[in-house]
Amino acid sequence: MSHTLSTSTASGPVRFGPQARAALRPTSAPTVTAGFWADRRLTNARVSIPQGPELLESAGNLHNLRLVAGQEGGSFEGHYPFVDSDVYKWLEAASWQLAQAGAESGADEGTAELAAEVERIITLVAEAQEDDGYLNTWFQTGKGEGRYSDLRWGHELYCAGHLIQAAVAHRRATGGEQLLTVARRFADHIDTVFGPEGSGRPIDSFDAHPEVETALVELYRETGEQRYLDLAGYFVDRHGHGLHDGEAYCQDRVPLREAETVEGHAVRQLYLLAAAADLAAETGEEALAEASERLWHAMATTKTHLTGGVGAHHDKEDFGDPYELPNERAYCETCAAIASIQFSWRLALLTGRAQYSDLIERTLFNGFLAGVSLDGETWLYVNPLQVRDGYVDAGGDQSSRRTRWFRCACCPPNVMRLLASLEHYVSSTDGQGLQLHQYASGRFNGDVDGTPAVVSVNTNYPRDGRICVTVEESPEQPWALSLRIPEWCGQYTLRHGDTGAPVTEAVLQEGWLRVERTWATGDEVVLELDLAPRLVVADPRVDAVRGCAAIERGPLVYCLEQADHPGGGLDDVSIDPAVPLTLKERPDLLGGVVTVLAGGRRRTPPPTASGWWPYRTRTSEPAPEHTPDGGTVIELTAIPYYAWANRSSGAMRVWLPTD
Amino acid sequence: MSHTLSTSTASGPVRFGPQARAALRPTSAPTVTAGFWADRRLTNARVSIPQGPELLESAGNLHNLRLVAGQEGGSFEGHYPFVDSDVYKWLEAASWQLAQAGAESGADEGTAELAAEVERIITLVAEAQEDDGYLNTWFQTGKGEGRYSDLRWGHELYCAGHLIQAAVAHRRATGGEQLLTVARRFADHIDTVFGPEGSGRPIDSFDAHPEVETALVELYRETGEQRYLDLAGYFVDRHGHGLHDGEAYCQDRVPLREAETVEGHAVRQLYLLAAAADLAAETGEEALAEASERLWHAMATTKTHLTGGVGAHHDKEDFGDPYELPNERAYCETCAAIASIQFSWRLALLTGRAQYSDLIERTLFNGFLAGVSLDGETWLYVNPLQVRDGYVDAGGDQSSRRTRWFRCACCPPNVMRLLASLEHYVSSTDGQGLQLHQYASGRFNGDVDGTPAVVSVNTNYPRDGRICVTVEESPEQPWALSLRIPEWCGQYTLRHGDTGAPVTEAVLQEGWLRVERTWATGDEVVLELDLAPRLVVADPRVDAVRGCAAIERGPLVYCLEQADHPGGGLDDVSIDPAVPLTLKERPDLLGGVVTVLAGGRRRTPPPTASGWWPYRTRTSEPAPEHTPDGGTVIELTAIPYYAWANRSSGAMRVWLPTD
């Protein structure tokens, strides 16, 4: 399916190089102007991003840079060798935000102040850089002993990767060169130290936390320097040969091209796979493309929670075994959701297949978005699917209660950078038309043999399922508008906006509803996706949710929260699937949500046989909780999962027993 | 129920002091001479314990002592500050083993060699001790900086506790004083450094890993020195006041008397609670007794796996929330099972209630015993209730594959010491008779107003349910023989051995079948416990096992292993509860086991709706796996859980879907 496209003019993440082979490429200058995501992006722009410098100041990240730059005394602050990356991720977020100035609703408010903050911090980063290009405050302040002496834990190349990503974003967003110069100097230094086996360079190894790989591909794309691409390929290839004791945690157990499943630290695995997909596009290597798709499938079919969240283990932040998808201990790190989206987007472009954007949609609306509070001020590092009645909050980064900032603050600026660049994940072009992967109000530019094909989208999705697409500019020849029909969608219609007649040219192929015709400016088609709430169940191998169902509506996973269910906890609640689900608009609740009401039951906690042991001999009689005296009928109120943990603390659950 | 007993003459763990208030006390000189546990103890005596010194040598533990003693050069070996404790636990195990010399079948084989090894290592420990009594090779070799400078992680008092326990065991077992002298010197040193608030002693804190507390109570019992008891009480009292940042992991979140549930690191919690129960007995403090019982109940009813294993989290080795009892990620550290048994036994003695020994039995036969291989040579650190088809063995201590020794080798010598002293957990006396808590062939001495009441037990339990109790010595006045009727037992009979007539005096009270009568030498009663295999189910709040049942027979939990189920994995297997369970003797299998055969089904893995997503909309039609084409009928072969992971690696599961 892949063919060579002309060099992308995309201004967001992922800009293919001139030799890239991919089915699709990002569109230029997409905008998201109104609706669900625009609202969340406004909070990101007005609250989250502006608060970044103050939080980086109080956590010591900026102090460390000033310390290294000789601008102040003291000692290194912070607990981890990778704290510089928080600064870089914030710079990347702020850069994407600056790119929106004037383009999107509210995006220009505070732009001048933000631009000044960005300049100030970029200048500081430049001043902290060594003459030879090296830059890492942990090692520069002597907290770490000897550059590159601890590639297993030192995170120097990881931090370099985020520096490069920030620099590329800043260049694409503003045209500014200063941070790119810093990044190139560091990348050039890295290139002299690490290098292809046998080239005689000093160190033959890789950073146990991938990130520099995908960043180097982007640096190649931005600069055209082939050696950055080569270095990225070299690092990817070195994984899996025992350089880090063969540990899955370090992505070193199996060479990537031979791997059969995703494993080890979820974020590391997915950043590495994003690089693999990038390299597959840029080099055309089939084996790497196949491995990327194979591993994505292993993840999607056996290791992804309903919310799109990934990573089943708190211990080591690892993927679990296939179908090991716990609820209360779902780790589902916010960063892992972001990494999954980045990986899926690269595969969506590489292959043109709709399923990758299906998973992106699910992850965006659920496992990702739950990571930030509705007010943009507090965060979740882990995103469980259940909080028990007896939950004890031990505090710390992995708390199920939102936190202002983390000791390991990787997630908040990661959320900021994705939200600030979200418009780039909405549409693509294959040179013969336009694909809409996600539905948000805005304007999206396709390409038809070099001529723009431009549409505007108007929708209140996912509050309702009506999506109007209007042609704003069209070449004269026929071209294809492709609309993704989400995997969760049982029924849809596509009609002409003027007549209401079905669009007869529409053909559904593997998730894409493709309409190839001659279009004229002002043509409008209306896609209507059925947003009736539904119950979903899991593959029976997902032991953790046996006998349970979850509520969904459109792309949104729903959950119960304690706050809506007074009079008892949630560990004793079940749902009655025979009672139809109904919708209730709640403009007053959680920034305005559509709740789903369901029939349920609250069990009377059964006495155990001996009073102290929660297990009993099975009999043919109904279990106590299934008898008329065993519970009371109650109404359940489900809210969108992304909005949980924004009220008083308490229990929560996504999967509900159907007993 | 508690009253003051005369000073115990018990020769095992837990010997009450003269002021102790407890319902029961251990019996003197119990023996276990044949049957299930005698076989396992023989392996412990002939294989596990003798191999200890060689393993301690190769792991560097003995080297560290020689290094400190100035007998050889080099540097500290091992990864943790608590490696000395492995030596002490082995010394404790070997001491209990020496006590059995000649008393039990096979116990005298190799006794002289073992005694010599013990002497050699005790001498080495003594030589490593500082003049002021301090002893810890991590700090003595400079790996740790400054004595007691890191009570959160340094484990100095933890190691001291195990030294004391070893010394007490060695004294009780052999009468030897040398190790006790070392232990007292260290205890005296600790007493000068730590001390009651306001006494002006240098350090007001506690070791974040409890162990020294219960050890100091035993040292008080062995020596009569009140200040050891006081120091134990002081340490217990200091928990929960924020000295270790209020961390649950360090047992510092809540003062013990105020706690409502067990939490934090499971072994730490349970060693602390063992000390609390010890102190409650020795001081008669009701608040401590109440807290101990309350916390035991919270553990048993909401945080204990079917196997008796405890600790739901790999991360931090913590207890989980109530009813959070995962299968594949059950941590259930072998040491936590041992700690649970130690805690329960102290409560059994303190209160006289049978439920504590119910839990001991379940834990002994399942969660504890699975920790050591059938051949006594390899070990499990964690004891999950499920291993998935796609399990990837990442190696390390927490592998689900047995290991020869661990980097953190706490469990193996802990198993050795419990097996070597197991006879002391079988019987007790209340001064008016004899209680049999566990069933094993042997001889057990009760006490009736100071006169011995002695019985012998003959049984093949748990292979069969027939337990013959013969009176070997009896005072003339009436006394009560009390037999625990296990909580799992639905039916039992008690008959006279000669006539087969029911024992009419038998009264069942809260788990104790009590027969008070005048007994004569040669009187025999036969308890028959119904060992029909059964299916058990869990409280519906245990989400992890919804829709599942487990097989049990007597005190044994059963499981399926891959080795007995060729032709597919175990993730797709379910059990048909309508098919009766049957028994099959398999003398050829796993050292001779009784297998349970069950009717089952192997699901055809269902295609997911879209081919890549394991969740689908619920419909009123049967799920694909419930249709006739959705699976094939198979016979299931269940083996006792304790015997799992003794063949080729593969999947395992305890809980079986009943769908």
XYZ file of C-alpha atoms in Angstrom, chain A residues 47-555:
509
model
C -3.766 26.820 32.706
C -1.473 23.855 32.291
C 1.208 25.244 30.007
C 1.462 28.695 31.664
C 1.942 27.035 35.069
C 4.799 24.913 33.762
C 7.731 27.269 34.385
C 6.671 27.906 37.973
C 6.405 24.171 38.653
C 9.732 23.474 36.951
C 11.169 26.240 39.111
C 9.827 24.860 42.357
C 10.911 21.320 41.500
C 14.459 22.534 40.860
C 14.695 21.705 37.141
C 15.529 25.281 36.109
C 17.846 25.724 39.077
C 19.872 22.771 37.827
C 20.350 24.458 34.456
C 21.380 27.746 36.103
C 23.724 25.829 38.369
C 25.436 24.237 35.389
C 25.473 27.571 33.546
C 27.307 29.077 36.509
C 24.474 31.492 37.206
C 23.838 30.381 40.741
C 25.231 28.174 43.488
C 23.840 25.195 45.305
C 23.548 21.600 44.353
C 21.479 19.447 42.046
C 17.805 19.320 42.942
C 15.380 16.534 42.145
C 15.468 12.796 42.537
C 16.168 11.483 39.105
C 18.808 11.781 36.397
C 16.161 12.610 33.811
C 14.721 15.806 35.260
C 16.068 17.878 32.353
C 13.571 16.097 30.132
C 10.699 17.754 31.992
C 12.021 21.119 30.817
C 12.365 19.899 27.249
C 8.888 18.401 27.162
C 7.477 21.664 28.449
C 9.419 23.550 25.753
C 7.974 21.230 23.146
C 4.451 21.774 24.473
C 4.918 25.536 24.579
C 6.309 25.527 21.055
C 3.301 23.675 19.628
C 1.155 26.109 21.564
C 2.929 29.085 20.018
C 2.265 27.598 16.586
C -1.440 27.893 17.251
C -1.260 31.591 18.014
C -4.125 33.188 16.234
C -5.121 30.009 14.475
C -7.417 28.557 17.070
C -9.924 29.909 19.530
C -8.226 31.388 22.532
C -4.827 30.207 21.478
C -3.444 33.714 21.108
C -4.210 34.752 24.666
C -0.982 35.109 26.509
C 1.093 34.290 23.438
C 3.598 37.065 23.969
C 4.208 36.072 27.576
C 4.571 32.450 26.573
C 6.974 33.295 23.766
C 9.090 35.268 26.234
C 9.143 32.371 28.690
C 10.172 30.009 25.915
C 12.975 32.339 24.827
C 14.177 32.721 28.406
C 14.316 28.982 28.990
C 15.872 28.207 25.614
C 18.584 30.725 26.387
C 19.170 29.035 29.739
C 19.388 25.620 28.092
C 21.917 26.987 25.606
C 23.981 28.473 28.420
C 24.035 25.158 30.271
C 25.436 23.307 27.275
C 29.102 22.324 27.362
C 31.439 23.519 24.649
C 31.531 20.073 23.099
C 27.751 19.905 22.918
C 27.127 17.698 25.960
C 24.231 18.651 28.179
C 22.845 16.827 31.189
C 22.671 18.548 34.558
C 22.714 15.295 36.570
C 26.115 14.395 35.196
C 27.374 17.962 34.820
C 26.793 18.556 38.532
C 28.537 15.329 39.465
C 25.429 13.506 40.636
C 26.217 10.927 38.014
C 29.800 9.769 37.703
C 31.226 10.069 34.236
C 29.360 10.738 31.016
C 27.711 7.683 29.490
C 29.059 5.526 32.309
C 25.572 4.378 33.268
C 23.526 3.977 30.129
C 21.215 1.643 31.993
C 19.971 4.322 34.353
C 21.621 7.605 33.401
C 19.011 8.692 30.829
C 21.458 11.018 29.029
C 20.327 10.012 25.554
C 16.727 9.939 26.706
C 17.065 13.552 27.776
C 18.866 14.353 24.549
C 15.926 12.882 22.690
C 13.473 15.170 24.408
C 15.760 18.124 23.775
C 15.789 17.241 20.079
C 12.007 16.827 19.972
C 11.593 20.218 21.615
C 14.007 21.808 19.176
C 12.258 20.285 16.168
C 8.892 21.425 17.505
C 10.217 24.924 18.139
C 11.660 25.135 14.637
C 8.476 23.817 12.988
C 6.269 26.024 15.121
C 8.207 29.279 15.062
C 11.008 28.913 12.550
C 13.403 29.673 15.408
C 16.910 28.203 15.167
C 18.378 28.682 18.629
C 17.138 25.507 20.269
C 17.726 23.517 17.093
C 21.343 24.630 17.181
C 21.670 23.375 20.758
C 20.041 20.087 19.802
C 22.231 19.605 16.749
C 25.388 20.292 18.727
C 24.345 17.630 21.264
C 23.326 15.208 18.508
C 26.662 15.748 16.750
C 28.458 15.062 20.006
C 26.472 11.860 20.496
C 27.279 10.840 16.952
C 31.001 11.133 17.663
C 30.734 9.024 20.815
C 28.351 6.268 19.738
C 28.377 4.737 16.390
C 28.025 1.735 14.201
C 29.888 -1.318 15.386
C 33.367 -1.534 14.035
C 33.585 2.149 13.253
C 35.968 2.565 16.130
C 33.817 4.999 18.057
C 34.201 4.926 21.810
C 30.955 3.350 22.997
C 28.927 0.544 21.456
C 25.709 0.591 23.439
C 22.352 2.302 23.779
C 20.321 4.175 26.350
C 18.088 1.773 28.230
C 15.255 4.295 27.975
C 14.475 4.791 24.284
C 13.483 8.258 23.054
C 16.578 9.510 21.272
C 15.848 7.123 18.397
C 12.562 8.651 17.279
C 13.941 12.109 18.041
C 16.927 11.518 15.753
C 14.601 10.512 12.941
C 12.748 13.783 13.385
C 16.046 15.665 13.471
C 16.958 14.005 10.181
C 13.599 15.077 8.788
C 14.086 18.609 9.975
C 17.688 18.992 8.835
C 18.086 16.482 6.038
C 21.251 15.102 7.693
C 21.400 11.385 6.880
C 23.727 10.565 9.782
C 20.995 11.337 12.306
C 18.790 8.750 10.635
C 21.675 6.275 10.579
C 22.358 6.837 14.257
C 18.683 6.245 15.083
C 18.811 2.981 13.161
C 22.003 1.989 14.906
C 20.483 2.518 18.362
C 17.342 0.563 17.466
C 19.444 -2.299 16.180
C 21.570 -2.549 19.310
C 18.570 -3.508 21.460
C 18.204 -7.166 22.297
C 21.844 -8.233 22.297
C 22.514 -8.338 26.015
C 24.219 -4.961 26.332
C 21.912 -4.306 29.304
C 21.952 -7.835 30.710
C 19.200 -8.883 28.346
C 16.614 -7.252 30.556
C 13.122 -6.809 29.161
C 12.858 -3.658 31.284
C 15.648 -2.152 29.166
C 14.157 -3.476 25.929
C 17.142 -5.767 25.655
C 15.726 -9.300 25.854
C 14.988 -9.824 22.157
C 16.015 -7.925 19.023
C 13.028 -5.900 17.928
C 12.621 -7.575 14.543
C 12.359 -10.988 16.239
C 10.028 -10.019 19.071
C 6.606 -11.644 19.259
C 4.986 -9.398 21.834
C 5.385 -6.097 23.613
C 7.130 -6.517 26.951
C 9.068 -4.748 29.655
C 8.639 -1.100 30.604
C 5.652 0.081 28.594
C 6.854 3.604 27.779
C 10.299 2.358 26.776
C 8.778 -0.317 24.558
C 6.459 2.131 22.813
C 8.987 4.922 22.299
C 11.240 2.303 20.747
C 8.423 1.082 18.517
C 7.597 4.631 17.440
C 11.197 4.863 16.256
C 10.909 1.520 14.496
C 7.835 2.711 12.612
C 9.603 5.978 11.782
C 12.593 4.086 10.444
C 10.383 1.708 8.480
C 8.840 4.740 6.749
C 12.131 6.502 6.096
C 14.154 3.460 5.003
C 11.381 1.355 3.514
C 12.581 -1.681 5.453
C 9.822 -4.293 5.347
C 11.094 -6.322 8.303
C 10.872 -3.326 10.577
C 7.411 -2.441 9.301
C 6.243 -6.008 9.835
C 7.664 -6.166 13.339
C 6.025 -2.865 14.221
C 2.639 -4.042 13.014
C 3.024 -7.464 14.657
C 3.897 -5.938 18.007
C 1.093 -3.403 17.777
C -1.337 -6.269 17.220
C 0.061 -8.214 20.149
C -0.455 -5.124 22.272
C -3.943 -4.268 21.010
C -5.363 -7.783 21.173
C -3.860 -8.993 24.437
C -2.342 -6.186 26.503
C -4.558 -3.128 26.192
C -7.149 -2.104 28.744
C -10.607 -0.988 27.642
C -9.511 2.619 28.120
C -6.615 2.217 25.709
C -4.299 2.294 28.718
C -1.316 -0.035 28.634
C 1.083 -1.427 31.224
C -0.337 -3.926 33.722
C 2.410 -3.863 36.340
C 3.224 -1.261 38.959
C 6.439 -3.167 39.532
C 8.896 -1.961 36.864
C 6.058 -0.183 34.985
C 5.932 -3.241 32.752
C 3.544 -4.762 30.297
C 2.018 -7.910 31.791
C 1.467 -11.279 30.195
C -1.183 -11.653 27.482
C -4.700 -11.010 28.833
C -3.291 -9.967 32.191
C -5.337 -6.789 32.482
C -6.066 -6.047 36.135
C -8.439 -3.274 37.145
C -7.348 -1.872 40.499
C -3.697 -2.407 39.645
C -3.874 -1.358 36.027
C -0.786 0.805 35.792
C -1.705 2.494 32.527
C 0.812 5.269 32.974
C -0.325 8.471 31.322
C 2.974 8.577 29.414
C 2.345 5.067 28.111
C -1.000 6.179 26.660
C 0.815 9.025 24.927
C 3.517 6.686 23.655
C 0.839 4.324 22.364
C -0.791 7.189 20.450
C 2.548 8.226 18.966
C 3.296 4.663 17.889
C -0.211 4.100 16.481
C -0.113 7.360 14.532
C 3.118 6.386 12.834
C 1.583 3.056 11.837
C -1.594 4.764 10.673
C 0.505 6.878 8.307
C 2.809 4.045 7.303
C 0.037 1.594 6.433
C -3.092 3.665 5.922
C -5.066 1.208 8.087
C -7.933 2.614 10.114
C -7.495 0.380 13.167
C -4.502 2.380 14.335
C -6.606 5.494 14.554
C -9.364 3.491 16.209
C -6.989 2.782 19.046
C -5.787 6.391 19.061
C -9.369 7.599 19.479
C -10.063 5.214 22.342
C -6.831 6.115 24.060
C -7.248 9.864 23.583
C -10.732 10.013 25.068
C -10.053 7.678 27.961
C -6.663 6.408 29.077
C -4.875 9.581 28.019
C -7.365 12.263 28.973
C -7.963 10.915 32.467
C -4.336 11.858 33.142
C -5.179 15.539 33.550
C -7.867 17.074 35.732
C -10.734 19.011 34.211
C -9.212 22.242 35.475
C -5.786 21.417 34.048
C -4.056 21.768 37.397
C -3.649 18.241 38.765
C -2.577 14.942 37.323
C -2.699 11.186 37.466
C 0.449 9.215 36.804
C -1.352 5.872 36.832
C -4.855 5.369 35.492
C -6.511 2.362 37.129
C -9.912 1.031 36.104
C -11.018 0.530 39.681
C -10.503 2.071 43.079
C -11.766 -0.129 45.896
C -13.929 0.908 48.798
C -11.076 0.269 51.203
C -8.429 2.031 49.132
C -5.677 3.441 51.282
C -3.922 6.359 49.670
C -0.274 5.816 50.394
C 0.539 9.025 48.534
C 3.404 9.223 46.077
C 3.337 9.425 42.298
C 1.264 6.265 41.927
C -1.628 7.469 44.038
C -5.143 7.142 42.675
C -5.714 10.716 43.836
C -4.711 13.605 41.601
C -1.469 15.370 42.411
C -0.212 18.852 41.656
C 3.132 17.618 40.322
C 5.114 14.416 40.652
C 8.475 13.503 42.079
C 8.916 11.860 38.670
C 7.155 14.531 36.626
C 7.258 12.867 33.227
C 3.504 12.790 32.629
C 2.273 16.380 33.003
C 4.446 18.006 30.308
C 3.867 14.957 28.134
C 0.111 15.587 28.309
C 0.736 19.244 27.543
C 2.748 18.512 24.414
C 0.197 16.060 23.045
C -2.771 18.334 23.681
C -0.922 21.270 22.152
C -0.197 19.304 18.967
C -3.413 17.291 18.829
C -4.662 18.822 15.582
C -1.878 16.961 13.781
C -3.406 13.567 14.637
C -6.778 14.337 13.047
C -6.265 14.211 9.295
C -3.935 12.928 6.617
C -3.543 12.899 2.898
C -2.454 10.233 0.458
C -1.907 12.699 -2.398
C -5.268 11.673 -3.841
C -7.568 13.070 -1.225
C -8.103 13.522 2.479
C -8.613 11.146 5.389
C -10.314 12.166 8.603
C -9.010 9.939 11.390
C -10.637 11.809 14.257
C -13.678 14.024 14.469
C -13.268 17.554 15.715
C -14.485 20.900 14.455
C -11.799 22.583 12.406
C -10.239 22.899 9.008
C -8.127 20.251 7.324
C -6.110 20.414 4.129
C -5.662 17.432 1.869
C -3.625 17.189 -1.267
C -4.709 15.982 -4.706
C -1.750 15.718 -7.027
C -0.335 18.837 -5.460
C -3.576 20.816 -5.400
C -5.209 21.503 -2.029
C -8.453 19.808 -1.083
C -9.726 21.575 1.983
C -12.640 20.716 4.232
C -14.133 22.160 7.365
C -15.688 19.958 10.006
C -18.496 20.964 12.337
C -19.494 18.650 15.135
C -20.310 18.344 18.797
C -18.740 14.917 18.823
C -18.629 12.973 21.093
C -21.564 14.668 22.793
C -23.554 13.849 19.679
C -22.756 11.750 16.646
C -23.487 14.250 13.868
C -20.391 15.271 11.917
C -20.779 17.781 9.039
C -17.961 17.945 6.523
C -18.009 20.877 4.117
C -15.720 21.229 1.130
C -13.988 24.582 1.297
C -11.597 24.174 -1.613
C -11.455 21.485 -4.225
C -9.441 20.669 -7.308
C -11.476 19.982 -10.381
C -10.693 16.307 -10.745
C -12.368 13.664 -8.574
C -10.818 12.899 -5.240
C -11.616 10.763 -2.216
C -12.796 11.914 1.156
C -12.253 9.081 3.623
C -14.026 9.032 6.967
C -13.036 6.573 9.656
C -15.963 4.506 10.937
C -14.903 3.683 14.499
C -14.623 0.035 15.515
C -17.174 0.610 18.293
C -19.783 1.946 15.857
C -22.588 -0.434 15.014
C -24.661 1.914 12.838
C -23.960 5.026 10.858
C -25.350 6.973 7.937
C -23.725 9.336 5.445
C -26.048 11.802 3.771
C -25.775 14.861 1.606
C -26.071 17.982 3.674
C -28.421 19.730 1.285
C -30.853 16.979 0.299
C -30.447 14.520 3.155
C -30.107 11.777 0.554
C -27.654 8.958 1.191
C -24.242 9.431 -0.329
C -24.360 6.571 -2.792
C -20.697 6.681 -3.742
C -19.655 5.814 -0.169
C -17.805 2.517 0.135
C -16.765 1.011 3.468
C -13.388 -0.676 3.298
C -11.609 -1.889 6.425
C -12.817 0.921 8.593
C -12.636 3.692 5.990
C -15.823 5.065 4.497
C -14.466 6.344 1.209
C -16.312 8.784 -1.019
C -14.604 9.329 -4.324
C -16.332 11.861 -6.535
C -15.991 15.290 -8.031
C -16.400 17.780 -5.251
C -17.329 21.432 -5.406
C -16.805 24.145 -2.859
C -19.746 24.164 -0.507
C -20.543 20.458 -0.876
C -21.517 19.080 2.498
C -21.855 15.525 3.713
C -23.171 14.552 7.137
C -21.872 11.495 8.904
C -24.090 10.328 11.714
C -22.557 7.848 14.107
C -24.925 5.993 16.417
C -24.064 7.044 19.957
C -26.569 4.867 21.788
C -24.949 3.722 25.026
C -23.945 0.087 25.064
C -22.579 -2.616 27.279
C -19.326 -4.248 26.287
C -17.757 -7.495 27.410
C -14.254 -8.846 27.095
C -12.566 -11.859 25.583
C -12.994 -14.634 28.164
C -9.243 -14.832 28.611
C -9.326 -11.446 30.326
C -9.849 -13.124 33.696
C -10.036 -9.864 35.588
C -13.417 -8.929 34.087
C -15.140 -12.301 33.875
C -18.871 -11.907 34.470
C -18.642 -8.153 34.039
C -19.724 -5.573 31.506
C -18.661 -1.993 30.969
C -20.680 0.949 29.743
C -19.565 2.842 26.659
C -21.031 5.575 24.533
C -19.335 6.433 21.314
C -15.612 6.551 21.987
